[in-house]
Backbone as numpy.savetxt, mean C-alpha at the origin, in Angstrom:
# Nx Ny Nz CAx CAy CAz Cx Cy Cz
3.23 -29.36 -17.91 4.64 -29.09 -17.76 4.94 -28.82 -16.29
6.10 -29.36 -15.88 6.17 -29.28 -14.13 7.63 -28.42 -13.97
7.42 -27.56 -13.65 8.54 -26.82 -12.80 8.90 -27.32 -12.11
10.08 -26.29 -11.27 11.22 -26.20 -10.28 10.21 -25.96 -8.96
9.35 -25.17 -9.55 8.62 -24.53 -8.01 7.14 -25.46 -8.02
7.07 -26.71 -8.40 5.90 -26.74 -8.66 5.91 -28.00 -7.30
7.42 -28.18 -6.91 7.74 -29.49 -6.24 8.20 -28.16 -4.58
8.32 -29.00 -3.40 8.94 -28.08 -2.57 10.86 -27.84 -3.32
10.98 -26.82 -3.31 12.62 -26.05 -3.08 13.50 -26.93 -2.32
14.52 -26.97 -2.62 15.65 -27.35 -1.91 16.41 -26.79 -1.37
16.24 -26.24 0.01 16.77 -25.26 0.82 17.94 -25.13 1.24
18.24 -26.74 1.43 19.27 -27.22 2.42 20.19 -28.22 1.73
20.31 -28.07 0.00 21.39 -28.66 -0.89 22.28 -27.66 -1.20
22.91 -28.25 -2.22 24.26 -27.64 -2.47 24.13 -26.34 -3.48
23.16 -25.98 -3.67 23.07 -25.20 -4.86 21.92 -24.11 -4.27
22.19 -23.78 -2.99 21.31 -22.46 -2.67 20.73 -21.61 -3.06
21.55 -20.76 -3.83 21.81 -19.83 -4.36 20.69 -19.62 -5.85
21.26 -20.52 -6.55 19.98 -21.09 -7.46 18.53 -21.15 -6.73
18.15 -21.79 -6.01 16.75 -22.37 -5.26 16.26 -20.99 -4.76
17.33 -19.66 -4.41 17.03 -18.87 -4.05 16.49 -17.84 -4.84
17.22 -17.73 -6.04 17.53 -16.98 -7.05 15.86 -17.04 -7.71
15.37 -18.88 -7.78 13.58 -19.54 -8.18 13.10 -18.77 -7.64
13.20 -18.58 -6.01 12.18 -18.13 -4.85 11.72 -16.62 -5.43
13.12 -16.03 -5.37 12.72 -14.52 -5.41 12.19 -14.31 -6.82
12.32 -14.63 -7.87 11.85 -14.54 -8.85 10.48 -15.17 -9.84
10.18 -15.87 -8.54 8.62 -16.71 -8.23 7.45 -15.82 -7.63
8.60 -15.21 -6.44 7.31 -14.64 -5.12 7.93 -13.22 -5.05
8.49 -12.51 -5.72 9.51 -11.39 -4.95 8.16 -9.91 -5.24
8.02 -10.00 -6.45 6.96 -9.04 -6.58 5.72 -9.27 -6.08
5.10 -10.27 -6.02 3.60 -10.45 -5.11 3.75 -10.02 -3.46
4.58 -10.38 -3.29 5.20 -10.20 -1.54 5.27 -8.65 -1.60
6.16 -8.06 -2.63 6.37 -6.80 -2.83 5.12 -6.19 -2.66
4.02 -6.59 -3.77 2.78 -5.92 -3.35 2.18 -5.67 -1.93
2.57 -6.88 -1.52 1.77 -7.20 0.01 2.23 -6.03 0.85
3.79 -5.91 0.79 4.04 -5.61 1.80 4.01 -3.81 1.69
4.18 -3.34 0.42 3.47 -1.70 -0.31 2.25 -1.75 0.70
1.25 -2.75 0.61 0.22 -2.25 1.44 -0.01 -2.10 2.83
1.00 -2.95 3.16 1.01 -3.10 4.92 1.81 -1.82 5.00
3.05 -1.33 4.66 3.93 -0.45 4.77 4.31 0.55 4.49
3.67 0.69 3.11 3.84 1.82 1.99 4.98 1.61 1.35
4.82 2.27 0.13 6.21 2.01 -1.15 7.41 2.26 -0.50
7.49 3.18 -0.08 9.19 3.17 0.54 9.87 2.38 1.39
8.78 1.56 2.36 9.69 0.45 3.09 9.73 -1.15 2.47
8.99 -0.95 0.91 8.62 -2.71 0.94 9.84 -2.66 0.22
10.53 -2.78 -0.96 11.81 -3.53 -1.05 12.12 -3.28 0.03
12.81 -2.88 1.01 13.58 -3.13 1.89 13.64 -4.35 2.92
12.04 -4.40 2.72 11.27 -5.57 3.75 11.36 -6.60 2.74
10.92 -6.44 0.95 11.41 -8.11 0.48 12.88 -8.49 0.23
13.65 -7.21 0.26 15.04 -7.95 0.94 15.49 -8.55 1.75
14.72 -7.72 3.17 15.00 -8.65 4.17 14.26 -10.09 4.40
13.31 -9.94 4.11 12.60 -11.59 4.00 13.13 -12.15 3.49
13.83 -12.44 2.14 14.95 -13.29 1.41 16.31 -13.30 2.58
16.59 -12.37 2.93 17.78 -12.69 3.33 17.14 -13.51 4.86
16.50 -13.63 5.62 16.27 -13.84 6.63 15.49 -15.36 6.35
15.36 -15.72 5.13 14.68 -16.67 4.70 16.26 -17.74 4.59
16.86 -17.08 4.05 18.33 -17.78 3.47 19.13 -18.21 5.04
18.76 -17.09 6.11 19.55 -17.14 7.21 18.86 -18.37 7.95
17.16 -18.80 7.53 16.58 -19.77 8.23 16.17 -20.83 7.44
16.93 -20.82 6.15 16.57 -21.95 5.35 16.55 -23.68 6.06
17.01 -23.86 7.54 17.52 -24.95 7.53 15.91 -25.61 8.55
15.82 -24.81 8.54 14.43 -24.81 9.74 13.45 -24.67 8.58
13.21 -24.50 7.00 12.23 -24.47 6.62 11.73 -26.23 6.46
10.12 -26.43 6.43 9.48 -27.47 6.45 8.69 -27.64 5.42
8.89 -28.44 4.15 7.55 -28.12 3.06 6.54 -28.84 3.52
6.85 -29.83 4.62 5.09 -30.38 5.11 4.43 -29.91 6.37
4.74 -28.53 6.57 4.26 -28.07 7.37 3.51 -27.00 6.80
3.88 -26.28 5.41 3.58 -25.37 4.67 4.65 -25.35 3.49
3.79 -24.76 2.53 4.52 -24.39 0.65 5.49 -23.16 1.06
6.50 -23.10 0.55 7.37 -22.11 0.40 6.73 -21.11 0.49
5.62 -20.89 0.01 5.03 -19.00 -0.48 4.79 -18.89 1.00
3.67 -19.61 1.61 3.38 -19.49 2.80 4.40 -19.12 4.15
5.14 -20.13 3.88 6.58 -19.76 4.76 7.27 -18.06 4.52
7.48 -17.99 2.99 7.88 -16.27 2.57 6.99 -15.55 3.61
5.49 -15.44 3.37 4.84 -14.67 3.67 4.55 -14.50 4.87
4.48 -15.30 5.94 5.05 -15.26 7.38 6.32 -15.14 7.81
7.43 -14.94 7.17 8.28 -14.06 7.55 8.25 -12.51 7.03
7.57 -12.52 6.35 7.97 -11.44 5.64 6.57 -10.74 6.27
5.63 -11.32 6.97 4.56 -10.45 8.23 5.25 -10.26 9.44
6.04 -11.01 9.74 6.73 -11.13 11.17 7.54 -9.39 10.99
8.37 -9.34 9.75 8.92 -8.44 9.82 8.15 -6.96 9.86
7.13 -7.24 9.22 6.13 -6.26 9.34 5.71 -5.43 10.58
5.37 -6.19 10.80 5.48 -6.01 12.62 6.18 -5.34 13.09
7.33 -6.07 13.12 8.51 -5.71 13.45 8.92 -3.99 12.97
8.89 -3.77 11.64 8.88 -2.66 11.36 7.85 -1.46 11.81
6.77 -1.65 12.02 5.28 -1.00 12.62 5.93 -0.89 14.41
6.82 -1.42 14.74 7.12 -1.01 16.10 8.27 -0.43 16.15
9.00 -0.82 15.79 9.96 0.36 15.49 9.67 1.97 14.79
9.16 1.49 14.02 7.92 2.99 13.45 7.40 3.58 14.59
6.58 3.08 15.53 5.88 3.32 16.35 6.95 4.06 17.41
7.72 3.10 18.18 8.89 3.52 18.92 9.55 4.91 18.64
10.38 4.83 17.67 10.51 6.45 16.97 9.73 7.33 16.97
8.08 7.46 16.63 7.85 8.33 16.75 7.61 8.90 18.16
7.11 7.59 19.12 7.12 8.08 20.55 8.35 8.97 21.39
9.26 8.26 20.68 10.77 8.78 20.96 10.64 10.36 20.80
10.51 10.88 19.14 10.37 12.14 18.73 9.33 12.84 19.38
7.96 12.50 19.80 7.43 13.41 20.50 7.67 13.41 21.71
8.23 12.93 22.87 9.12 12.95 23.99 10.41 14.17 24.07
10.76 13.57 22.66 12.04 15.10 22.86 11.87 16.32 22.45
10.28 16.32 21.66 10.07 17.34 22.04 8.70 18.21 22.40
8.53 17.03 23.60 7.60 17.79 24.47 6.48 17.73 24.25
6.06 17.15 23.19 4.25 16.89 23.06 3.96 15.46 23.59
2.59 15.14 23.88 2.50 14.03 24.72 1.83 13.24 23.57
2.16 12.16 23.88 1.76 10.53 22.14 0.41 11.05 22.16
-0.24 11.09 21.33 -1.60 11.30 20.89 -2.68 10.39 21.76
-3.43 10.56 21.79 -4.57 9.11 22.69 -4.90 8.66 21.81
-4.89 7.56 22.47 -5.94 6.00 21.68 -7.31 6.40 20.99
-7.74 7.28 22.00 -9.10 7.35 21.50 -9.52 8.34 20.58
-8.86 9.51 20.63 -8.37 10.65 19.16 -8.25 9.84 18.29
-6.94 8.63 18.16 -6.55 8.04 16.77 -7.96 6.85 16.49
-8.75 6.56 17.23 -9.44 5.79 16.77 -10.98 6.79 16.05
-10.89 7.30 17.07 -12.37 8.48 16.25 -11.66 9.29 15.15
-9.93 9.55 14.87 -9.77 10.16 13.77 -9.99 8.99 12.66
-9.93 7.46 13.16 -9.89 6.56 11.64 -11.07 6.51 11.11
-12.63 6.32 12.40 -13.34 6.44 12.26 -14.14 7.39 10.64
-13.49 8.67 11.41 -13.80 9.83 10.39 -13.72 9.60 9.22
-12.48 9.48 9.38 -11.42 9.09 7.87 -12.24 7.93 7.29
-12.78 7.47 7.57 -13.32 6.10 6.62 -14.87 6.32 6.82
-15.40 7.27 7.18 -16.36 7.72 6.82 -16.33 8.53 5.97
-15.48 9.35 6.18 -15.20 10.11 4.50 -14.90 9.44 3.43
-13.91 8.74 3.62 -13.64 7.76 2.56 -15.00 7.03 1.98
-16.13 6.72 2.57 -17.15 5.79 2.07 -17.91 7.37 1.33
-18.06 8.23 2.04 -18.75 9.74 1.17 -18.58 9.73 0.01
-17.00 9.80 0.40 -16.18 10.08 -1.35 -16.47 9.07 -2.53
-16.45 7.60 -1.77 -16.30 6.58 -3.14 -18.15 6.64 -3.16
-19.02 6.71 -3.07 -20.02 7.17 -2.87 -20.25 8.64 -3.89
-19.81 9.20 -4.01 -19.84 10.72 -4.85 -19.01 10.14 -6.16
-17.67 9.47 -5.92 -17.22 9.32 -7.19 -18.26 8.83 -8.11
-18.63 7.59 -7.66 -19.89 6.65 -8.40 -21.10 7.59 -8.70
-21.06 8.36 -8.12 -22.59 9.03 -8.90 -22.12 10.14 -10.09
-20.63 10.31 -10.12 -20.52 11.32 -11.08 -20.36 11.20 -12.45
-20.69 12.17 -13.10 -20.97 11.55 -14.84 -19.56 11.41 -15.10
-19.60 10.20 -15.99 -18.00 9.51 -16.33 -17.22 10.83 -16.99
-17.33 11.48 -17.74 -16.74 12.49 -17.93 -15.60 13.43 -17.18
-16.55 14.00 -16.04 -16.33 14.50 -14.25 -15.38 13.32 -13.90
-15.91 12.05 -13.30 -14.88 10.81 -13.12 -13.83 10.67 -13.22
-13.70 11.00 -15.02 -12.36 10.64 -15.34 -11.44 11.95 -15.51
-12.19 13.06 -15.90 -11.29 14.15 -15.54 -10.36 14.53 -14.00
-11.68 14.07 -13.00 -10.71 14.08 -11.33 -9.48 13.23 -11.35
-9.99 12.14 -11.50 -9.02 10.36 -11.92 -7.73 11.16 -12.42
-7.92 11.07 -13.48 -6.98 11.56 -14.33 -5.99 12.75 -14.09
-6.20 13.78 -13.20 -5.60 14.72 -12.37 -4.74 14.14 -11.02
-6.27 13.55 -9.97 -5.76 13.22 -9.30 -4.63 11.95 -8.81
-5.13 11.02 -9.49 -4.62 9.72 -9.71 -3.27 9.60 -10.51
-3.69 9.78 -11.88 -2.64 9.46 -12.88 -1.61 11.14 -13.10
-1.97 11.94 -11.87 -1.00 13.13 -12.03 -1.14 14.07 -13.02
-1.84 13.72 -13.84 -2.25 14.84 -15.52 -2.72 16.36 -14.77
-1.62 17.12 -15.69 -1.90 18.14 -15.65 -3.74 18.77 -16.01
-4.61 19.70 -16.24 -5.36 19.82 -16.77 -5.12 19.62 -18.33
-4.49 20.54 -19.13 -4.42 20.12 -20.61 -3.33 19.34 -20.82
-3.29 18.50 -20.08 -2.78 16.94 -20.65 -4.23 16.09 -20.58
-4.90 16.44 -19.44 -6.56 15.88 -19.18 -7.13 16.15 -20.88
-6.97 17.07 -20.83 -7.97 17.68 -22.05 -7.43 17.63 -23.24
-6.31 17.09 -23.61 -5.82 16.34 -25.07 -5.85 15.06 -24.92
-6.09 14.09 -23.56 -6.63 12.58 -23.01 -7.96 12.78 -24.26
-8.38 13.32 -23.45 -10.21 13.43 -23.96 -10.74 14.02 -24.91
-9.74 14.60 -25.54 -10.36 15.41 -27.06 -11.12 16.72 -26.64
-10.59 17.53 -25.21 -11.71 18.61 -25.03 -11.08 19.23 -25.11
-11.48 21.31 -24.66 -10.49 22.20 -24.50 -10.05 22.38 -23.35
-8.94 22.77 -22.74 -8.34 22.85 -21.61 -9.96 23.95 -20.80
-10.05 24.98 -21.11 -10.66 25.46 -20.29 -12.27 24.72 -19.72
-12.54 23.71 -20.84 -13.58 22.54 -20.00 -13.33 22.15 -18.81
-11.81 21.59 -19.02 -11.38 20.26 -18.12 -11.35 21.08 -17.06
-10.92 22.46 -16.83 -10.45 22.92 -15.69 -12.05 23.84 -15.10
-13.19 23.64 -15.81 -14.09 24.35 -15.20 -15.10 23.06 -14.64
-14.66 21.90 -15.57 -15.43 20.63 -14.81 -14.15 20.40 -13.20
-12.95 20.19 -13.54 -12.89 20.01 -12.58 -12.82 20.82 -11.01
-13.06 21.75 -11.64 -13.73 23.37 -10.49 -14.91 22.89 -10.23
-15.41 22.60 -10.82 -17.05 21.93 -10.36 -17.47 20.47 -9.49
-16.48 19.93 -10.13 -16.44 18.60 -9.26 -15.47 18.39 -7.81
-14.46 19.41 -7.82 -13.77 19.14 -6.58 -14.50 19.91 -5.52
-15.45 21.26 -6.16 -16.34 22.01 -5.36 -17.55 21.09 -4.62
-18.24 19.96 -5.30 -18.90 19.53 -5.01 -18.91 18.43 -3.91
-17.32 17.81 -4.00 -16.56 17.06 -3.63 -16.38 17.25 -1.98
-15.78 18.57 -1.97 -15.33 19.12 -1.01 -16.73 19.72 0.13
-17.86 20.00 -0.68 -19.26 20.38 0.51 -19.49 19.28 0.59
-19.77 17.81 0.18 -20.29 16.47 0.66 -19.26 16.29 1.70
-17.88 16.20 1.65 -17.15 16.10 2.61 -17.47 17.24 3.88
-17.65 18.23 3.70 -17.74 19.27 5.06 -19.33 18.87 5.68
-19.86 18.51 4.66 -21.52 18.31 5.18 -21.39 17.11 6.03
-20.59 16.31 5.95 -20.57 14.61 6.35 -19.15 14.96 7.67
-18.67 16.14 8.30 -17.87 16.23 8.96 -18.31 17.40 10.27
-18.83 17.03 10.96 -19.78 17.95 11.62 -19.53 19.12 12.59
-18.00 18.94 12.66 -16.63 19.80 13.33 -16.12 20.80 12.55
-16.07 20.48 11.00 -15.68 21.40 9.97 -15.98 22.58 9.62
Protein backbone atom coordinates (compact mmCIF):
# COMPACT_ATOMS: atom_id res chain seq x y z
CA UNK A 1 0.00 0.00 0.00
CA UNK A 2 1.66 3.44 -0.96
CA UNK A 3 1.04 6.58 0.85
CA UNK A 4 1.10 10.29 0.65
CA UNK A 5 4.52 10.28 2.39
CA UNK A 6 5.88 7.40 0.78
CA UNK A 7 6.45 9.72 -2.56
CA UNK A 8 8.35 13.30 -1.91
CA UNK A 9 5.48 16.07 -0.47
CA UNK A 10 4.33 18.73 -2.41
CA UNK A 11 5.58 21.80 -0.95
CA UNK A 12 5.10 24.22 -3.51
CA UNK A 13 1.24 23.26 -4.80
CA UNK A 14 -1.87 24.52 -4.05
CA UNK A 15 -2.85 22.62 -1.14
CA UNK A 16 -0.07 23.40 1.52
CA UNK A 17 -1.68 23.22 4.24
CA UNK A 18 -2.74 19.59 3.76
CA UNK A 19 1.08 18.43 2.74
CA UNK A 20 1.76 20.19 5.94
CA UNK A 21 -0.81 19.00 8.13
CA UNK A 22 1.03 14.85 6.45
CA UNK A 23 4.42 16.33 7.59
CA UNK A 24 3.63 17.15 11.10
CA UNK A 25 1.66 14.26 11.71
CA UNK A 26 4.30 11.86 10.05
CA UNK A 27 7.47 13.41 11.85
CA UNK A 28 6.10 15.82 14.62
CA UNK A 29 6.59 13.43 17.57
CA UNK A 30 9.94 11.66 16.55
CA UNK A 31 11.51 15.22 16.01
CA UNK A 32 9.75 15.96 19.31
CA UNK A 33 11.77 13.23 20.85
CA UNK A 34 14.95 14.42 19.29
CA UNK A 35 14.74 17.58 20.21
CA UNK A 36 13.53 16.65 24.42
CA UNK A 37 17.02 15.32 24.17
CA UNK A 38 19.06 17.99 22.71
CA UNK A 39 16.97 20.58 24.83
CA UNK A 40 14.96 19.20 27.46
CA UNK A 41 11.04 18.89 27.69
CA UNK A 42 10.28 22.40 28.09
CA UNK A 43 11.85 23.84 24.99
CA UNK A 44 11.00 20.95 22.39
CA UNK A 45 7.39 21.77 21.34
CA UNK A 46 8.37 25.07 21.02
CA UNK A 47 11.32 24.09 18.76
CA UNK A 48 8.82 21.48 16.73
CA UNK A 49 6.72 24.43 16.20
CA UNK A 50 9.14 26.37 15.07
CA UNK A 51 10.65 23.89 12.63
CA UNK A 52 7.17 23.51 10.95
CA UNK A 53 6.68 26.94 10.78
CA UNK A 54 10.15 27.76 9.44
CA UNK A 55 9.80 24.73 7.22
CA UNK A 56 6.45 26.31 5.71
CA UNK A 57 8.40 29.78 5.59
CA UNK A 58 11.17 27.73 3.37
CA UNK A 59 9.04 25.36 1.67
CA UNK A 60 10.04 26.80 -1.73
CA UNK A 61 13.76 26.07 -1.39
CA UNK A 62 12.92 22.51 -0.26
CA UNK A 63 14.67 19.75 -2.69
CA UNK A 64 13.46 15.99 -2.52
CA UNK A 65 16.64 15.06 -4.60
CA UNK A 66 18.85 16.45 -2.54
CA UNK A 67 17.29 14.78 0.59
CA UNK A 68 13.69 13.04 1.97
CA UNK A 69 11.57 15.43 3.76
CA UNK A 70 12.47 13.85 7.30
CA UNK A 71 16.01 14.70 6.63
CA UNK A 72 15.31 18.24 5.55
CA UNK A 73 12.79 18.51 9.05
CA UNK A 74 15.63 17.39 10.97
CA UNK A 75 18.26 19.85 9.83
CA UNK A 76 16.19 22.55 10.43
CA UNK A 77 14.97 21.66 13.31
CA UNK A 78 19.18 21.11 14.48
CA UNK A 79 19.90 24.46 13.03
CA UNK A 80 17.41 25.74 15.48
CA UNK A 81 18.92 23.89 18.14
CA UNK A 82 21.78 25.64 18.03
CA UNK A 83 20.36 28.43 17.69
CA UNK A 84 18.55 28.00 20.91
CA UNK A 85 21.88 26.59 22.94
CA UNK A 86 23.23 30.20 22.13
CA UNK A 87 20.85 32.15 23.08
CA UNK A 88 20.70 29.93 26.28
CA UNK A 89 24.22 30.42 26.52
CA UNK A 90 24.09 34.33 25.85
CA UNK A 91 21.54 34.86 28.71
CA UNK A 92 23.16 33.21 31.02
CA UNK A 93 26.46 35.13 30.36
CA UNK A 94 24.31 38.18 30.37
CA UNK A 95 22.90 37.17 34.03
CA UNK A 96 26.18 36.49 35.51
CA UNK A 97 27.63 39.90 34.29
CA UNK A 98 24.82 41.73 36.06
CA UNK A 99 25.52 40.27 38.69
CA UNK A 100 28.98 40.18 39.19
CA UNK A 101 30.19 36.64 39.07
CA UNK A 102 32.62 35.84 36.34
CA UNK A 103 31.22 32.85 33.42
CA UNK A 104 32.55 29.76 34.91
CA UNK A 105 35.90 28.32 33.01
CA UNK A 106 36.08 25.99 30.36
CA UNK A 107 38.07 23.89 32.23
CA UNK A 108 35.82 23.60 35.66
CA UNK A 109 32.85 22.77 33.14
CA UNK A 110 34.81 20.20 31.43
CA UNK A 111 36.38 18.33 34.62
CA UNK A 112 32.77 18.95 36.18
CA UNK A 113 31.30 16.67 33.00
CA UNK A 114 34.08 14.56 33.37
CA UNK A 115 32.98 13.74 37.02
CA UNK A 116 29.52 13.64 36.26
CA UNK A 117 29.89 10.80 33.84
CA UNK A 118 32.08 9.09 35.90
CA UNK A 119 29.56 8.93 38.38
CA UNK A 120 27.09 8.26 36.10
CA UNK A 121 29.10 4.99 34.83
CA UNK A 122 29.48 4.10 39.08
CA UNK A 123 25.89 4.38 39.34
CA UNK A 124 24.66 2.35 36.20
CA UNK A 125 27.36 -0.03 37.36
CA UNK A 126 25.75 -0.42 41.08
CA UNK A 127 22.26 -0.37 39.61
CA UNK A 128 23.18 -3.68 37.62
CA UNK A 129 24.61 -5.44 40.48
CA UNK A 130 21.59 -4.87 42.67
CA UNK A 131 19.10 -7.61 43.51
CA UNK A 132 16.02 -6.90 41.23
CA UNK A 133 13.97 -6.38 44.16
CA UNK A 134 16.41 -3.23 45.53
CA UNK A 135 16.29 -2.26 41.52
CA UNK A 136 12.96 -1.94 41.25
CA UNK A 137 12.07 -0.51 44.52
CA UNK A 138 14.79 2.65 43.76
CA UNK A 139 13.25 2.67 39.93
CA UNK A 140 10.08 2.81 41.11
CA UNK A 141 10.59 5.80 43.68
CA UNK A 142 12.98 7.36 41.80
CA UNK A 143 11.93 7.14 38.25
CA UNK A 144 8.26 6.44 38.12
CA UNK A 145 7.76 8.99 41.31
CA UNK A 146 6.00 6.17 43.69
CA UNK A 147 5.65 7.06 46.86
CA UNK A 148 7.14 4.20 49.25
CA UNK A 149 3.66 2.42 49.92
CA UNK A 150 2.55 2.88 46.56
CA UNK A 151 6.18 0.89 45.95
CA UNK A 152 4.99 -1.62 48.34
CA UNK A 153 1.32 -2.34 47.12
CA UNK A 154 3.41 -2.40 43.29
CA UNK A 155 5.11 -5.42 44.85
CA UNK A 156 2.90 -7.13 47.25
CA UNK A 157 5.29 -6.07 50.30
CA UNK A 158 4.84 -4.05 53.53
CA UNK A 159 5.53 -0.45 53.39
CA UNK A 160 8.06 -0.69 56.13
CA UNK A 161 10.25 -3.25 53.73
CA UNK A 162 10.18 -0.93 50.87
CA UNK A 163 11.33 1.92 52.96
CA UNK A 164 14.14 -0.07 54.90
CA UNK A 165 15.34 -1.60 51.44
CA UNK A 166 15.30 1.56 50.09
CA UNK A 167 17.39 3.07 53.21
CA UNK A 168 19.72 0.44 52.34
CA UNK A 169 20.15 0.87 48.83
CA UNK A 170 20.34 4.68 48.53
CA UNK A 171 22.95 4.25 51.58
CA UNK A 172 24.94 2.09 49.54
CA UNK A 173 24.40 4.14 46.55
CA UNK A 174 25.51 7.20 47.97
CA UNK A 175 29.27 5.64 49.63
CA UNK A 176 30.10 4.14 45.97
CA UNK A 177 29.43 7.60 44.81
CA UNK A 178 31.62 9.48 47.65
CA UNK A 179 34.26 6.63 47.32
CA UNK A 180 34.51 7.26 43.39
CA UNK A 181 34.61 11.28 44.15
CA UNK A 182 37.85 12.03 45.77
CA UNK A 183 37.00 15.83 46.80
CA UNK A 184 33.86 14.66 48.69
Amino acid sequence: MTTALDKPPDLRGPDVTAAFAELFDAHARQLRGYLAGRVGESAADDLVAETFLVALKRRHSYDPERAPVKGWLYGIATNLVREHQRRETRGRRAVLRAVGRPEPDHGNRVAARVDAQRQAEVLARALADLRDEDRDALLLTSWAGLTPAEVAAALGENDSTVRSRLHRVRTKLQALLTEETPDA
